[in-house]
């Protein structure tokens, strides 16, 4: 069975949302929201925990644990059902529209009787929003843009959820007697930020046991089609999975074909035709005689076309074939190259785990250095003070003896204000080992203002990394309007790294923007932005973005040795 953590997280988040939308206590809503994130980030399956065990999860109190225990025992959460009965389901769906939120959704429902996203769009076009307090001239335009953004992501799954599901399926199919190979392919193998469906490829002499195993998985809700070479199912979360079983000797050609992309495959087929060959999912054939040339491995298929093997994240027809022909494919950065993480949080602010637990988990990953970067005071709800930050610094130093193989860095995530200023004066900032600066507010400022604030942050000698630069949340909030080229130029000029935020909800910057930034000479930091111990594994997704952007270890500062990174962090001295 799949872990119930994600399902429980969704229920607790819904409960928090409904508390907000029904006018309940804001502090109580935030408590359940934090508990939801805590359960989602907890490494142990909640299905194995009793009420006392649930209360050991940071942020989960007695009342929350009782609700979770009730759900585990009965499949119901009565308190949630009681709140659901008060509000139409479409109202909560409206809350997911960027720029709406709980308070506005409730106002729209109460004042205009709007109870669905479709009704909301109609009301905007009919100019009815002006009848509701708090909606200005540009509100309708922003809401329509938000609806479009939400619908564009509809039917697509975030990279982490798709990866977890695919890996479960691959493990299950690989364990079936007679299966000799199994792997996922498609856009997931290419590390796209969202996935429409999951393609799984396997080899076996007899496909029937593999197809049966797929259809009998506990999280499969529907069998769409079943056959000897392909079976398609839909999971309980609505994700389509296609399993194809091919002969062992055709594995390589099939893996190339079903990995894609379509544009990359067209380029390969064009090369094959010019060489008097024909390429398909069954192999590479002589076009005249029909004789199979190669098909067993990807390396053989590429080699027969006069190419070295091309890493899946590069297969987007962005010049990778031409680079391969010139012998200029990059030696891509890998997760194993990362020596540390420069953006993480603890329960001192909005994290879910203690400083000790976060450090212990980072040490287990084999890092050479690790930075704790809790929020600074301008993010008021985090209630940070000078005294709290200095006390954490002393606590960090006290833990250094336990982790002599990993250098502990005390940092902070600063807030980039509307004018580009950051929390704390220069003399206080000078005490940090590393400062990440990020935009957390004023997302609606115009292009010129956003560009100015980010350039000024780059020019601050105490800012080492710009975090999640565009602020986007995939499917929930679009990027801020900013002249990225101007910011990239400033980052390169000032020696400020730009983060590839590895949180699957962000993956900010996008791979296309990372490629642009690299042309300016920008350096990058691939960070987890972890708020729980489980989140420290997120860099695998940031690495996917980096690989799609053709980055090498030379481009990524947290693959460098501590001695080299330390010189980079002496930003003001290097100008």
Coordinates of C-alpha atoms in Angstrom, one line a residue, residues 64-274:
X64 CA -4.8 16.8 15.4
X65 CA -3.6 13.3 16.3
X66 CA -7.1 12.3 17.3
X67 CA -8.4 13.4 13.9
X68 CA -5.7 11.5 12.0
X69 CA -6.3 8.4 14.2
X70 CA -10.0 8.6 13.4
X71 CA -9.3 8.7 9.7
X72 CA -6.8 5.8 9.9
X73 CA -9.4 3.7 11.8
X74 CA -12.6 4.6 9.9
X75 CA -11.6 6.3 6.7
X76 CA -13.5 9.4 7.9
X77 CA -12.6 12.7 9.6
X78 CA -15.9 13.8 11.1
X79 CA -14.7 17.4 11.9
X80 CA -13.7 17.9 8.3
X81 CA -17.0 16.5 7.0
X82 CA -18.9 18.9 9.3
X83 CA -17.1 21.9 7.8
X84 CA -17.5 20.5 4.3
X85 CA -21.2 20.6 4.8
X86 CA -21.2 24.3 5.3
X87 CA -19.5 25.3 2.0
X88 CA -20.0 24.1 -1.6
X89 CA -17.0 22.2 -2.9
X90 CA -16.5 24.8 -5.7
X91 CA -15.7 27.5 -3.2
X92 CA -12.6 25.7 -2.0
X93 CA -11.7 25.1 -5.6
X94 CA -11.8 28.9 -6.0
X95 CA -9.3 29.3 -3.2
X96 CA -6.8 27.5 -5.3
X97 CA -7.0 30.2 -8.0
X98 CA -3.9 32.5 -7.6
X99 CA -4.9 35.9 -6.1
X100 CA -8.2 34.6 -4.6
X101 CA -7.5 32.8 -1.3
X102 CA -9.9 31.9 1.6
X103 CA -11.2 35.4 2.5
X104 CA -11.9 36.4 -1.1
X105 CA -13.5 33.1 -1.9
X106 CA -15.8 33.4 1.1
X107 CA -16.7 37.0 0.1
X108 CA -17.5 36.0 -3.4
X109 CA -19.7 33.2 -2.2
X110 CA -21.6 35.3 0.4
X111 CA -22.0 38.5 -1.7
X112 CA -22.4 37.2 -5.2
X113 CA -23.4 33.5 -4.6
X114 CA -20.4 32.4 -6.7
X115 CA -19.7 28.7 -5.9
X116 CA -17.4 27.5 -8.7
X117 CA -14.4 28.6 -10.8
X118 CA -16.6 28.7 -13.9
X119 CA -19.0 31.0 -12.2
X120 CA -16.1 33.2 -11.0
X121 CA -14.8 33.6 -14.6
X122 CA -18.3 34.5 -15.8
X123 CA -18.6 37.1 -13.0
X124 CA -15.3 38.7 -13.9
X125 CA -16.2 39.0 -17.6
X126 CA -19.6 40.5 -16.5
X127 CA -17.7 43.0 -14.4
X128 CA -19.6 42.0 -11.2
X129 CA -16.6 41.9 -8.9
X130 CA -16.8 45.6 -8.3
X131 CA -19.8 44.9 -6.2
X132 CA -17.6 43.2 -3.6
X133 CA -15.4 45.1 -1.2
X134 CA -11.7 44.5 -1.6
X135 CA -11.7 43.9 -5.4
X136 CA -10.0 46.7 -7.3
X137 CA -9.7 47.6 -11.0
X138 CA -7.1 45.0 -11.8
X139 CA -8.6 42.2 -9.6
X140 CA -10.6 40.7 -12.4
X141 CA -7.6 40.6 -14.8
X142 CA -5.4 38.9 -12.1
X143 CA -8.1 36.3 -11.4
X144 CA -8.6 35.4 -15.0
X145 CA -4.9 35.0 -15.4
X146 CA -4.9 32.8 -12.2
X147 CA -7.7 30.6 -13.6
X148 CA -5.8 30.2 -16.8
X149 CA -2.6 29.3 -14.9
X150 CA -4.5 26.7 -12.8
X151 CA -6.2 25.2 -15.9
X152 CA -2.9 25.0 -17.7
X153 CA -1.5 22.7 -15.0
X154 CA -4.7 20.7 -14.8
X155 CA -4.2 17.0 -15.4
X156 CA -0.5 17.2 -14.8
X157 CA 1.4 15.9 -11.7
X158 CA 4.3 17.5 -9.9
X159 CA 7.7 15.8 -10.5
X160 CA 8.0 14.4 -6.9
X161 CA 4.6 12.8 -6.8
X162 CA 5.1 11.3 -10.3
X163 CA 8.6 10.1 -9.4
X164 CA 7.4 8.4 -6.2
X165 CA 4.5 6.7 -8.0
X166 CA 6.7 5.6 -10.9
X167 CA 9.4 4.2 -8.6
X168 CA 6.7 2.2 -6.7
X169 CA 5.4 0.7 -9.9
X170 CA 8.9 -0.1 -11.2
X171 CA 9.7 -1.9 -7.9
X172 CA 6.5 -3.9 -8.1
X173 CA 6.9 -4.9 -11.8
X174 CA 10.6 -5.7 -11.3
X175 CA 9.7 -8.2 -8.6
X176 CA 7.4 -10.2 -10.9
X177 CA 9.0 -13.5 -11.9
X178 CA 10.1 -13.4 -15.5
X179 CA 10.7 -9.6 -15.6
X180 CA 14.3 -9.0 -16.7
X181 CA 14.3 -5.2 -16.9
X182 CA 12.0 -2.4 -15.9
X183 CA 12.3 1.4 -15.9
X184 CA 10.2 4.5 -16.3
X185 CA 10.6 6.6 -19.5
X186 CA 8.8 9.5 -21.0
X187 CA 8.9 13.1 -19.7
X188 CA 9.5 11.8 -16.2
X189 CA 12.9 10.3 -17.3
X190 CA 13.6 13.7 -19.0
X191 CA 12.9 15.4 -15.6
X192 CA 10.2 17.7 -16.8
X193 CA 8.8 19.8 -14.0
X194 CA 5.3 18.3 -14.4
X195 CA 4.2 15.0 -15.9
X196 CA 1.0 14.2 -17.8
X197 CA 1.3 10.4 -17.4
X198 CA 3.8 7.7 -16.5
X199 CA 5.4 5.5 -19.2
X200 CA 6.9 2.3 -17.8
X201 CA 8.9 -0.1 -20.0
X202 CA 9.7 -3.7 -19.1
X203 CA 11.2 -6.8 -20.8
X204 CA 10.0 -10.4 -20.3
X205 CA 9.4 -13.5 -22.4
X206 CA 5.8 -13.7 -21.1
X207 CA 4.1 -10.3 -20.6
X208 CA 0.9 -11.7 -18.9
X209 CA 2.2 -11.8 -15.3
X210 CA 3.5 -8.3 -15.6
X211 CA 0.3 -6.9 -16.9
X212 CA -1.7 -8.7 -14.2
X213 CA 0.6 -7.3 -11.5
X214 CA 0.0 -3.8 -12.7
X215 CA -3.7 -4.1 -12.7
X216 CA -3.8 -5.6 -9.2
X217 CA -1.7 -2.9 -7.6
X218 CA -3.7 -1.5 -4.6
X219 CA -3.6 2.1 -5.8
X220 CA -4.9 1.3 -9.3
X221 CA -8.5 2.6 -9.6
X222 CA -9.3 1.8 -13.2
X223 CA -8.0 -0.4 -16.0
X224 CA -8.3 1.6 -19.2
X225 CA -7.0 -1.0 -21.6
X226 CA -5.2 -4.3 -21.3
X227 CA -3.3 -6.2 -23.9
X228 CA -0.2 -8.4 -24.4
X229 CA 2.2 -5.5 -25.2
X230 CA 0.5 -2.5 -23.5
X231 CA -1.7 -2.0 -20.5
X232 CA -3.0 1.3 -19.3
X233 CA -4.4 2.0 -15.8
X234 CA -5.5 5.0 -13.8
X235 CA -4.4 5.4 -10.2
X236 CA -6.7 6.6 -7.4
X237 CA -5.2 10.1 -7.8
X238 CA -6.1 10.2 -11.5
X239 CA -2.6 9.6 -13.0
X240 CA -2.5 7.4 -16.1
X241 CA 0.2 4.7 -16.2
X242 CA 1.1 2.9 -19.4
X243 CA 3.1 -0.3 -19.1
X244 CA 4.8 -1.7 -22.3
X245 CA 6.5 -5.0 -22.4
X246 CA 9.1 -5.6 -25.1
X247 CA 11.5 -8.4 -26.0
X248 CA 14.9 -8.1 -24.2
X249 CA 16.7 -7.6 -27.5
X250 CA 14.6 -4.5 -28.3
X251 CA 15.1 -2.8 -24.9
X252 CA 17.4 0.0 -26.2
X253 CA 15.4 1.1 -29.1
X254 CA 12.2 1.0 -27.1
X255 CA 13.8 3.1 -24.3
X256 CA 15.0 5.7 -26.8
X257 CA 11.6 5.9 -28.4
X258 CA 9.4 6.1 -25.3
X259 CA 11.7 8.5 -23.5
X260 CA 11.4 11.1 -26.2
X261 CA 11.0 13.9 -26.6
X262 CA 9.1 13.8 -29.9
X263 CA 11.3 16.5 -31.4
X264 CA 14.4 14.7 -30.3
X265 CA 13.2 11.4 -31.9
X266 CA 12.3 13.2 -35.1
X267 CA 15.8 14.5 -35.3
X268 CA 17.2 10.9 -34.8
X269 CA 14.8 9.5 -37.4
X270 CA 15.9 12.1 -39.9
X271 CA 19.5 11.2 -39.3
X272 CA 18.7 7.5 -39.8
X273 CA 16.9 8.2 -43.1
X274 CA 19.9 10.1 -44.4

